[in-house]
Short mmCIF file of C-alpha atoms and ligand atoms in Angstrom, two decimals:
data_model
loop_
_atom_site.label_atom_id
_atom_site.label_comp_id
_atom_site.label_asym_id
_atom_site.label_seq_id
_atom_site.Cartn_x
_atom_site.Cartn_y
_atom_site.Cartn_z
CA MET A 14 -0.39 -0.21 -0.06
CA LYS A 15 1.73 3.11 -1.23
CA PRO A 16 1.35 6.74 0.38
CA LEU A 17 0.41 9.60 -2.02
CA GLN A 18 3.45 11.82 -2.74
CA PHE A 19 3.31 15.51 -2.24
CA SER A 20 5.28 18.37 -3.75
CA PHE A 21 5.09 21.78 -2.62
CA VAL A 22 8.35 23.37 -4.21
CA HIS A 23 6.41 25.42 -7.07
CA SER A 24 3.70 26.52 -4.33
CA GLY A 25 4.99 30.25 -4.44
CA ILE A 26 5.41 30.06 -0.08
CA THR A 27 8.98 29.28 1.03
CA LYS A 28 9.71 26.34 3.60
CA LYS A 29 10.72 29.61 5.85
CA GLN A 30 7.39 31.15 5.49
CA LEU A 31 5.46 27.84 6.18
CA THR A 32 7.41 27.32 9.38
CA LYS A 33 6.16 31.08 10.27
CA GLU A 34 2.97 30.71 9.48
CA GLY A 35 2.41 27.11 10.51
CA LYS A 36 2.57 28.01 14.29
CA LYS A 37 -1.08 29.59 13.53
CA LEU A 38 -2.01 25.64 13.17
CA GLN A 39 -0.36 24.30 16.06
CA LYS A 40 -3.37 24.40 18.41
CA GLU A 41 -5.55 23.32 15.61
CA ILE A 42 -3.54 19.96 15.34
CA VAL A 43 -3.95 19.38 19.13
CA ALA A 44 -7.33 20.08 18.64
CA MET A 45 -7.66 17.41 15.85
CA LYS A 46 -5.47 15.00 17.73
CA LYS A 47 -8.28 15.28 20.63
CA ALA A 48 -10.77 14.94 18.17
CA ALA A 49 -9.02 11.59 16.75
CA GLN A 50 -9.85 10.20 20.45
CA ALA A 51 -13.56 11.48 20.76
CA LYS A 52 -15.40 9.20 18.44
CA TYR A 53 -18.43 11.19 17.45
CA LYS A 54 -18.54 13.94 20.09
CA ASP A 55 -16.65 16.49 18.29
CA ASP A 56 -17.31 18.45 15.01
CA ARG A 57 -14.70 17.06 13.08
CA ALA A 58 -15.68 13.52 14.05
CA SER A 59 -15.84 12.53 10.31
CA ILE A 60 -11.89 11.75 10.74
CA ASN A 61 -12.97 8.41 12.81
CA LEU A 62 -15.63 7.02 10.44
CA HIS A 63 -12.68 4.70 9.37
CA ASN A 64 -12.34 3.24 13.03
CA ASP A 65 -16.15 2.50 13.22
CA ARG A 66 -16.36 -1.55 13.24
CA LYS A 67 -19.89 -1.61 14.57
CA SER A 68 -21.16 0.56 11.45
CA LEU A 69 -18.71 -1.20 9.02
CA GLN A 70 -20.21 -4.64 10.04
CA LYS A 71 -23.83 -3.38 10.11
CA VAL A 72 -22.85 -2.31 6.47
CA GLN A 73 -21.25 -5.45 5.25
CA ALA A 74 -24.11 -7.63 6.53
CA LEU A 75 -27.03 -5.61 4.66
CA ILE A 76 -24.71 -5.68 1.66
CA SER A 77 -24.56 -9.49 1.70
CA SER A 78 -28.49 -9.59 2.41
CA LYS A 79 -29.34 -7.16 -0.49
CA LEU A 80 -26.92 -9.36 -2.70
CA ARG A 81 -28.80 -12.48 -2.07
CA LEU A 82 -31.73 -10.84 -3.96
CA LYS A 83 -29.38 -10.62 -6.96
CA PRO A 84 -30.39 -7.09 -7.77
CA GLU A 85 -29.49 -5.84 -11.37
CA TYR A 86 -29.62 -2.15 -10.46
CA VAL A 87 -28.87 0.16 -7.07
CA VAL A 88 -30.64 3.56 -7.45
CA VAL A 89 -28.91 6.13 -5.12
CA ILE A 90 -31.38 8.89 -4.30
CA GLY A 91 -29.80 11.61 -2.40
CA ILE A 92 -27.93 15.07 -3.49
CA GLY A 93 -24.87 16.99 -2.50
CA GLY A 94 -23.14 15.34 0.35
CA SER A 95 -25.51 12.32 0.17
CA ASN A 96 -24.05 11.42 -3.40
CA LEU A 97 -20.98 13.37 -4.66
CA GLY A 98 -18.37 10.97 -2.34
CA THR A 99 -20.28 7.99 -3.78
CA ILE A 100 -20.14 9.15 -7.36
CA ALA A 101 -16.37 10.33 -6.96
CA VAL A 102 -15.17 6.91 -5.69
CA GLN A 103 -17.21 4.68 -7.80
CA GLU A 104 -16.03 6.51 -11.07
CA ALA A 105 -12.23 6.93 -9.60
CA VAL A 106 -12.04 3.47 -8.98
CA ARG A 107 -14.51 1.47 -11.45
CA GLY A 108 -14.17 4.19 -14.22
CA LYS A 109 -16.73 6.55 -15.62
CA LEU A 110 -17.52 3.87 -18.20
CA TYR A 111 -18.62 1.27 -15.44
CA ASP A 112 -21.66 0.04 -16.46
CA GLN A 113 -20.23 -0.73 -19.83
CA LYS A 114 -17.22 -2.30 -18.61
CA TYR A 115 -18.65 -4.24 -15.69
CA ASN A 116 -21.63 -5.34 -17.38
CA SER A 117 -22.65 -8.43 -15.49
CA LYS A 118 -22.43 -6.78 -12.37
CA ILE A 119 -24.73 -4.71 -10.50
CA LYS A 120 -25.29 -1.22 -12.30
CA ILE A 121 -25.66 1.85 -10.21
CA LEU A 122 -27.81 5.05 -11.06
CA TYR A 123 -28.37 8.39 -9.17
CA ALA A 124 -31.16 10.34 -8.70
CA ASP A 125 -30.21 13.50 -7.43
CA THR A 126 -31.93 16.93 -8.52
CA VAL A 127 -35.92 17.03 -9.86
CA ASP A 128 -35.08 16.98 -13.39
CA THR A 129 -38.12 15.11 -14.89
CA ASP A 130 -36.19 14.10 -17.71
CA THR A 131 -33.34 11.98 -15.92
CA LEU A 132 -36.10 10.51 -13.71
CA HIS A 133 -38.10 9.63 -16.39
CA ALA A 134 -34.86 8.25 -18.09
CA ILE A 135 -34.05 6.25 -14.95
CA THR A 136 -37.75 4.53 -14.65
CA THR A 137 -37.75 3.88 -18.22
CA ILE A 138 -34.11 1.72 -17.34
CA ILE A 139 -35.26 0.19 -14.45
CA GLU A 140 -39.15 -0.68 -15.08
CA PRO A 141 -38.30 -3.03 -17.74
CA THR A 142 -36.19 -5.24 -15.17
CA LEU A 143 -38.83 -5.02 -12.81
CA GLN A 144 -41.33 -6.05 -14.99
CA GLU A 145 -39.25 -9.11 -16.13
CA GLY A 146 -39.25 -10.44 -12.21
CA ASN A 147 -35.34 -8.95 -11.39
CA ASN A 148 -34.98 -6.75 -8.87
CA VAL A 149 -33.64 -3.25 -8.00
CA ILE A 150 -32.55 -1.71 -4.53
CA LEU A 151 -33.41 1.97 -3.93
CA ASN A 152 -30.96 3.41 -1.46
CA VAL A 153 -32.37 6.97 -0.32
CA VAL A 154 -29.58 8.99 1.07
CA THR A 155 -30.41 12.01 3.30
CA LYS A 156 -29.23 12.78 6.73
CA SER A 157 -31.95 15.49 7.42
CA GLY A 158 -34.48 13.44 5.74
CA GLY A 159 -36.09 16.46 4.55
CA THR A 160 -34.25 17.22 1.40
CA THR A 161 -37.38 17.98 -1.08
CA GLU A 162 -35.39 16.51 -4.15
CA THR A 163 -34.62 13.44 -2.05
CA ILE A 164 -38.08 13.23 -0.97
CA ALA A 165 -39.54 13.93 -4.08
CA ASN A 166 -37.60 11.29 -5.98
CA PHE A 167 -37.64 8.66 -3.36
CA GLN A 168 -41.70 8.82 -3.50
CA VAL A 169 -41.89 8.57 -7.40
CA LEU A 170 -39.40 5.26 -7.67
CA LEU A 171 -41.08 3.93 -4.25
CA THR A 172 -44.18 3.69 -6.31
CA LEU A 173 -42.81 2.22 -9.37
CA LEU A 174 -41.01 -0.43 -6.97
CA LYS A 175 -44.18 -1.06 -5.21
CA LYS A 176 -46.29 -1.66 -8.56
CA TYR A 177 -43.98 -4.79 -8.98
CA LYS A 178 -43.09 -5.85 -5.85
CA LYS A 179 -46.33 -5.20 -3.92
CA LYS A 180 -45.91 -7.68 -1.13
CA ASP A 181 -42.21 -7.41 -0.38
CA TYR A 182 -40.87 -3.78 -1.51
CA LYS A 183 -40.04 -3.53 1.88
CA ASN A 184 -36.75 -5.81 0.75
CA TYR A 185 -35.76 -3.44 -1.64
CA VAL A 186 -35.34 -0.18 0.08
CA VAL A 187 -32.33 1.31 2.40
CA VAL A 188 -32.67 4.32 4.10
CA THR A 189 -29.42 6.18 5.09
CA SER A 190 -30.50 8.83 7.31
CA GLY A 191 -29.73 10.88 10.66
CA ARG A 192 -31.51 8.58 13.59
CA ASP A 193 -33.59 11.95 14.50
CA SER A 194 -34.92 12.47 11.03
CA LYS A 195 -38.62 12.23 9.90
CA LEU A 196 -37.59 9.95 7.16
CA TRP A 197 -35.64 7.45 9.72
CA LYS A 198 -39.19 7.54 11.68
CA VAL A 199 -41.25 6.45 8.86
CA ALA A 200 -38.47 3.80 7.67
CA VAL A 201 -38.77 2.34 10.71
CA GLN A 202 -42.49 2.20 10.70
CA GLU A 203 -42.43 0.89 7.07
CA LYS A 204 -39.74 -1.85 8.19
CA PHE A 205 -37.49 -0.63 5.66
CA SER A 206 -33.54 -1.23 6.40
CA VAL A 207 -31.77 1.72 7.73
CA LEU A 208 -28.28 2.86 8.15
CA GLU A 209 -27.33 5.42 10.48
CA ILE A 210 -25.37 8.53 9.98
CA PRO A 211 -23.82 10.08 13.05
CA GLU A 212 -25.31 13.43 14.14
CA LYS A 213 -21.82 15.09 14.00
CA VAL A 214 -20.65 13.67 10.49
CA GLY A 215 -21.94 16.42 7.93
CA GLY A 216 -23.18 15.42 4.50
CA ARG A 217 -19.87 16.59 2.83
CA TYR A 218 -17.77 14.66 5.06
CA SER A 219 -19.91 11.77 4.76
CA VAL A 220 -18.31 9.40 2.23
CA PHE A 221 -16.97 7.03 4.55
CA SER A 222 -20.11 6.50 6.87
CA PRO A 223 -22.68 4.27 5.55
CA VAL A 224 -23.43 7.24 3.15
CA GLY A 225 -20.72 5.66 0.62
CA LEU A 226 -20.03 2.45 1.93
CA PHE A 227 -23.49 0.76 1.33
CA PRO A 228 -23.55 1.69 -2.52
CA LEU A 229 -20.08 1.44 -3.20
CA GLY A 230 -19.56 -2.11 -1.11
CA LEU A 231 -22.94 -3.42 -3.01
CA ILE A 232 -21.07 -2.91 -6.60
CA GLY A 233 -18.02 -4.47 -5.44
CA VAL A 234 -15.91 -1.85 -4.47
CA ASN A 235 -13.47 -2.71 -1.78
CA ILE A 236 -14.80 -0.80 1.31
CA THR A 237 -12.26 -2.17 4.03
CA GLN A 238 -9.53 -0.64 1.65
CA LEU A 239 -11.39 2.42 1.38
CA LEU A 240 -11.33 2.83 4.96
CA LYS A 241 -7.47 1.68 5.54
CA GLY A 242 -6.70 4.87 2.91
CA ALA A 243 -8.77 7.18 4.89
CA GLY A 244 -7.12 5.86 8.28
CA ASP A 245 -3.54 6.02 6.90
CA MET A 246 -4.07 9.49 5.74
CA LYS A 247 -5.57 10.60 9.02
CA LYS A 248 -2.25 9.49 10.72
CA ALA A 249 -0.30 11.67 8.57
CA CYS A 250 -2.93 14.91 8.83
CA LEU A 251 -2.34 14.93 12.45
CA ASN A 252 1.62 15.00 11.98
CA PRO A 253 3.11 18.58 13.39
CA VAL A 254 2.91 20.95 10.33
CA GLN A 255 5.94 20.35 8.33
CA LYS A 256 5.17 16.43 7.78
CA ASN A 257 1.45 17.02 7.84
CA PRO A 258 0.22 17.41 3.87
CA ALA A 259 -3.17 18.75 4.97
CA ALA A 260 -1.60 21.44 7.35
CA VAL A 261 0.63 22.46 4.76
CA SER A 262 -1.89 22.42 1.71
CA ALA A 263 -4.11 24.41 3.89
CA LEU A 264 -1.30 27.31 4.67
CA ILE A 265 -0.52 27.65 1.18
CA GLN A 266 -4.39 27.97 0.23
CA TYR A 267 -4.48 30.46 3.00
CA ALA A 268 -1.47 32.40 2.44
CA HIS A 269 -2.52 32.80 -1.25
CA TYR A 270 -6.04 33.81 -0.30
CA LYS A 271 -4.57 36.49 1.84
CA LYS A 272 -2.63 37.83 -1.27
CA GLY A 273 -5.77 38.15 -4.09
CA ARG A 274 -5.60 34.69 -5.37
CA ASN A 275 -9.09 33.64 -4.31
CA ILE A 276 -9.74 31.03 -7.07
CA SER A 277 -8.71 27.11 -5.92
CA ASP A 278 -8.55 25.03 -9.31
CA LEU A 279 -8.02 21.16 -8.88
CA PHE A 280 -6.83 19.81 -12.11
CA LEU A 281 -7.11 16.33 -12.10
CA PHE A 282 -4.79 14.76 -15.13
CA ALA A 283 -7.30 11.24 -15.26
CA SER A 284 -10.77 11.56 -16.57
CA ASP A 285 -11.90 9.27 -14.01
CA LEU A 286 -11.22 11.78 -11.18
CA GLU A 287 -13.41 14.31 -12.73
CA SER A 288 -15.96 13.39 -10.29
CA VAL A 289 -13.64 13.49 -7.16
CA GLY A 290 -13.35 17.57 -8.30
CA LYS A 291 -16.84 17.82 -8.04
CA TRP A 292 -16.77 16.27 -4.68
CA TYR A 293 -14.05 18.63 -3.92
CA ARG A 294 -16.04 21.50 -5.22
CA GLN A 295 -18.84 20.92 -3.12
CA LEU A 296 -16.30 20.38 0.50
CA MET A 297 -14.47 23.70 -0.12
CA GLY A 298 -17.51 25.72 -1.37
CA GLU A 299 -19.54 25.01 1.33
CA SER A 300 -17.25 25.05 4.29
CA ILE A 301 -15.17 27.64 3.67
CA GLY A 302 -17.64 30.44 1.89
CA LYS A 303 -18.94 31.84 4.80
CA GLU A 304 -20.77 35.27 5.46
CA LYS A 305 -19.97 35.08 9.10
CA ASN A 306 -16.77 34.32 10.89
CA ARG A 307 -16.72 32.37 14.19
CA ASN A 308 -16.89 35.64 16.23
CA GLY A 309 -20.37 36.44 14.09
CA LYS A 310 -18.85 39.08 12.32
CA ARG A 311 -19.79 39.71 8.79
CA VAL A 312 -16.62 38.61 6.71
CA TRP A 313 -17.67 37.38 3.27
CA GLU A 314 -14.78 34.54 3.33
CA GLY A 315 -14.66 32.23 0.47
CA ILE A 316 -12.29 30.85 -1.91
CA THR A 317 -13.96 29.72 -5.22
CA PRO A 318 -13.16 25.97 -6.14
CA THR A 319 -13.04 25.36 -9.79
CA VAL A 320 -12.31 22.06 -11.54
CA SER A 321 -10.38 21.04 -14.49
CA VAL A 322 -9.68 17.85 -16.36
CA GLY A 323 -6.21 17.14 -18.11
CA SER A 324 -5.52 17.34 -20.83
CA THR A 325 -9.18 17.81 -21.91
CA ASP A 326 -9.65 21.62 -20.43
CA LEU A 327 -6.09 22.81 -21.71
CA HIS A 328 -8.36 23.21 -24.69
CA SER A 329 -10.65 25.55 -23.28
CA MET A 330 -8.99 26.81 -20.25
CA ALA A 331 -5.11 27.21 -20.52
CA GLN A 332 -5.42 30.61 -22.30
CA LEU A 333 -7.14 32.04 -19.09
CA TYR A 334 -4.70 29.75 -16.97
CA LEU A 335 -1.81 30.90 -18.36
CA GLY A 336 -2.76 34.39 -19.65
CA GLY A 337 -5.38 35.70 -17.43
CA PRO A 338 -5.26 37.22 -14.04
CA GLN A 339 -2.97 35.98 -11.27
CA ASP A 340 -6.15 35.00 -9.10
CA LYS A 341 -5.33 31.21 -8.91
CA ILE A 342 -3.74 28.33 -6.92
CA THR A 343 -3.84 25.12 -8.92
CA THR A 344 -3.37 21.48 -7.47
CA PHE A 345 -2.47 19.27 -10.17
CA VAL A 346 -3.44 15.79 -9.45
CA HIS A 347 -2.14 12.73 -11.08
CA ALA A 348 -2.13 8.52 -10.84
CA ARG A 349 1.41 7.07 -11.36
CA HIS A 350 -0.24 3.85 -12.57
CA MET A 351 -3.16 3.66 -14.55
CA ASN A 352 -5.03 0.40 -15.07
CA SER A 353 -4.26 0.15 -18.76
CA ASN A 354 -1.58 1.05 -21.11
CA VAL A 355 -2.48 1.53 -24.44
CA THR A 356 0.17 2.82 -26.88
CA VAL A 357 -0.20 4.66 -30.42
CA PRO A 358 0.43 2.32 -32.86
CA LYS A 359 3.15 2.52 -35.97
CA LEU A 360 1.11 3.27 -38.94
CA ASP A 361 3.40 4.74 -42.16
CA THR A 362 0.41 6.93 -43.41
CA TYR A 363 0.24 8.71 -40.38
CA GLU A 364 3.61 9.20 -39.15
CA HIS A 365 3.89 12.80 -40.37
CA LEU A 366 1.04 14.10 -38.93
CA ILE A 367 2.51 14.57 -35.44
CA GLU A 368 5.98 13.14 -34.71
CA ASN A 369 7.25 11.37 -31.89
CA ILE A 370 4.07 10.45 -30.59
CA GLN A 371 3.94 6.67 -32.59
CA GLY A 372 5.18 3.73 -30.22
CA LYS A 373 4.73 5.75 -27.11
CA SER A 374 2.13 5.10 -24.63
CA LEU A 375 -0.65 7.01 -23.85
CA PRO A 376 0.10 7.64 -20.11
CA ASP A 377 3.44 8.71 -21.49
CA LEU A 378 1.81 11.43 -23.76
CA MET A 379 -0.16 12.70 -20.80
CA ASP A 380 3.22 12.75 -18.69
CA ALA A 381 4.82 14.98 -21.19
CA ILE A 382 1.64 17.14 -21.11
CA LEU A 383 1.79 17.56 -17.68
CA GLN A 384 5.42 18.35 -17.63
CA GLY A 385 4.88 20.92 -19.97
CA VAL A 386 1.80 22.81 -18.18
CA GLN A 387 3.90 22.80 -15.28
CA ILE A 388 6.83 24.25 -17.01
CA ALA A 389 4.23 26.98 -18.28
CA PHE A 390 3.07 27.54 -14.98
CA ASN A 391 6.75 27.79 -13.86
CA LYS A 392 7.69 30.47 -16.49
CA GLY A 393 4.28 32.23 -15.54
CA LYS A 394 5.11 32.48 -11.99
CA ARG A 395 1.80 31.04 -11.29
CA PRO A 396 1.67 28.67 -8.30
CA TYR A 397 1.07 25.05 -7.87
CA ILE A 398 0.78 22.10 -5.73
CA GLU A 399 1.38 18.94 -7.20
CA ILE A 400 0.06 15.48 -5.78
CA ALA A 401 0.73 11.71 -7.10
CA LEU A 402 -1.62 8.90 -6.28
CA PRO A 403 0.23 5.67 -6.61
CA ASP A 404 -2.87 4.57 -8.76
CA LYS A 405 -6.72 4.68 -8.71
CA SER A 406 -7.44 2.12 -6.39
CA GLU A 407 -9.79 2.21 -3.22
CA HIS A 408 -6.47 2.75 -0.84
CA SER A 409 -5.11 5.71 -3.26
CA ILE A 410 -8.43 7.44 -3.55
CA ALA A 411 -9.55 7.57 0.28
CA GLN A 412 -6.30 8.88 1.28
CA PHE A 413 -6.82 11.76 -1.22
CA LEU A 414 -10.34 12.35 -0.05
CA GLN A 415 -9.51 12.38 3.51
CA PHE A 416 -6.84 14.53 3.04
CA LYS A 417 -9.08 17.16 1.31
CA MET A 418 -11.41 16.93 4.14
CA MET A 419 -8.86 17.73 6.95
CA GLU A 420 -7.23 20.31 4.49
CA ILE A 421 -10.46 22.25 4.55
CA MET A 422 -10.48 21.77 8.27
CA TYR A 423 -7.50 23.15 8.91
CA LEU A 424 -8.30 26.23 6.27
CA GLY A 425 -11.67 27.08 8.18
CA TYR A 426 -9.33 27.45 11.41
CA LEU A 427 -7.10 29.86 9.28
CA LEU A 428 -9.97 31.68 7.86
CA ASN A 429 -11.73 31.41 11.58
CA VAL A 430 -14.79 30.31 10.08
CA ASN A 431 -17.15 27.33 10.82
CA PRO A 432 -16.23 24.62 8.33
CA PHE A 433 -19.32 22.38 9.28
CA ASP A 434 -22.33 24.60 8.85
CA GLN A 435 -23.97 26.05 5.54
CA PRO A 436 -26.42 28.46 7.02
CA ASN A 437 -26.60 30.52 4.03
CA VAL A 438 -27.96 27.32 2.03
CA GLU A 439 -31.16 27.38 4.38
CA ALA A 440 -32.01 31.02 2.63
CA TYR A 441 -33.08 29.24 -0.85
CA LYS A 442 -34.72 26.09 1.08
CA THR A 443 -37.07 28.44 3.00
CA GLU A 444 -38.17 30.25 -0.11
CA THR A 445 -38.46 27.35 -2.11
CA LYS A 446 -40.89 25.71 0.68
CA LYS A 447 -42.88 29.02 0.80
CA ILE A 448 -43.79 28.57 -3.00
CA LEU A 449 -44.19 25.09 -2.97
CA GLY A 450 -46.88 25.92 -0.06
CA SER A 451 -48.33 28.62 -2.23
CA LYS A 452 -48.64 26.42 -5.04
CA THR A 453 -51.27 23.25 -5.31
O1 PA5 B 247 -22.82 18.87 3.11
C1 PA5 B 247 -23.95 19.01 3.35
O2 PA5 B 247 -24.37 19.00 4.42
C2 PA5 B 247 -25.13 19.22 2.24
O3 PA5 B 247 -24.41 19.23 0.84
C3 PA5 B 247 -26.03 18.05 2.08
O4 PA5 B 247 -25.25 16.52 1.92
C4 PA5 B 247 -27.33 18.15 0.97
O5 PA5 B 247 -27.99 19.45 1.29
C5 PA5 B 247 -28.03 17.18 1.35
O6 PA5 B 247 -28.76 17.09 2.50
P1 PA5 B 247 -29.48 15.97 3.11
O7 PA5 B 247 -28.71 14.49 3.10
O8 PA5 B 247 -30.02 16.14 4.38
O9 PA5 B 247 -30.57 15.32 2.45
#
């Protein structure tokens, strides 16, 4: 099992500056260590999910029992923190073209927003399966149990399920929620299987809870390795500053933000990692974008997270990144070993089109592009962090996600904002509920 490799040499922040600024994080590292001993009592509780044997056993037992039903599909009904981590891990580990590649295994579908065409497409996919007497699992995931989109989509899909599984529909529903939510109570009444999201684990920090573990385990992702990766990275991110990648990365982001770089681009040089970027966008956006600081003072703090995929987005964004304003800090992420090694064949007729690519592997071409971009960034004095994943395995991806969650916790501390709440999100939810109440 290999660790992630970090390079901060082109971050634009010197070791001396880091040592000086690092003092600001010493207290928080002590608090983080304490939280690591406090199970689920602290706001930082998500760092302990990897240790929760009881929850893992419950998830594994439920996976085994649902696999006995031989389901063809699992539909994850959830939004934001309730599905972004699952999508990120599924695509990274299994590949975006999962359904095509693993077509003999269980297929996974996601119902998140209330897009009528998407939900209709999902029903069009699963209805024939149900009609033929085959099985579909509905995994509804919502910590609050009161998210409009999730509850609406769940009722549509549950009605479809009941049409074909009149007597035993209960066997095909798994509810993942907070123990105090209204949905939890309904689920218990209905005798659905239930999985608990610990009270102190917020949605965007919940990927290593049953939120991610159940659907991922069901489709064959190795969830034990996932938790191992989370635990290994947690250890590194409790170290003193200089040996703590999450603390160093947070300090770099903070220092640049204070100097006016208020955009943080996660540049992923692997197509299957795009959804890891989307997961991170929520994590940073919702955790750091705050109207008020911890003292209640209006500060309108926030770093805007963006996601780029290499080399795809070089053909759309490189001009801005290399010629535009100096307002970004970039984190390049790549995997040292991909799952395959396609080579450009030697075809005489085409040799002159682009020289020196025939006989080279695609990973070699990608490396050359990444190096080229980094040299251009150096020349343009554009700061960046570089992270090399050993591969796209469960262990590696989990390390990356844990690193990012702890980085955001440290960043929240540096900015004096609460990285665990989202008070302004409620504003639109309240208005939406008012509008729905006034419409029949
Ligand atoms: O991180 C968060 O807290 C949010 O993104 C939530 O995950 C999202 O709003 C969905 O909420 P819930 O899980 O309560 O349905």
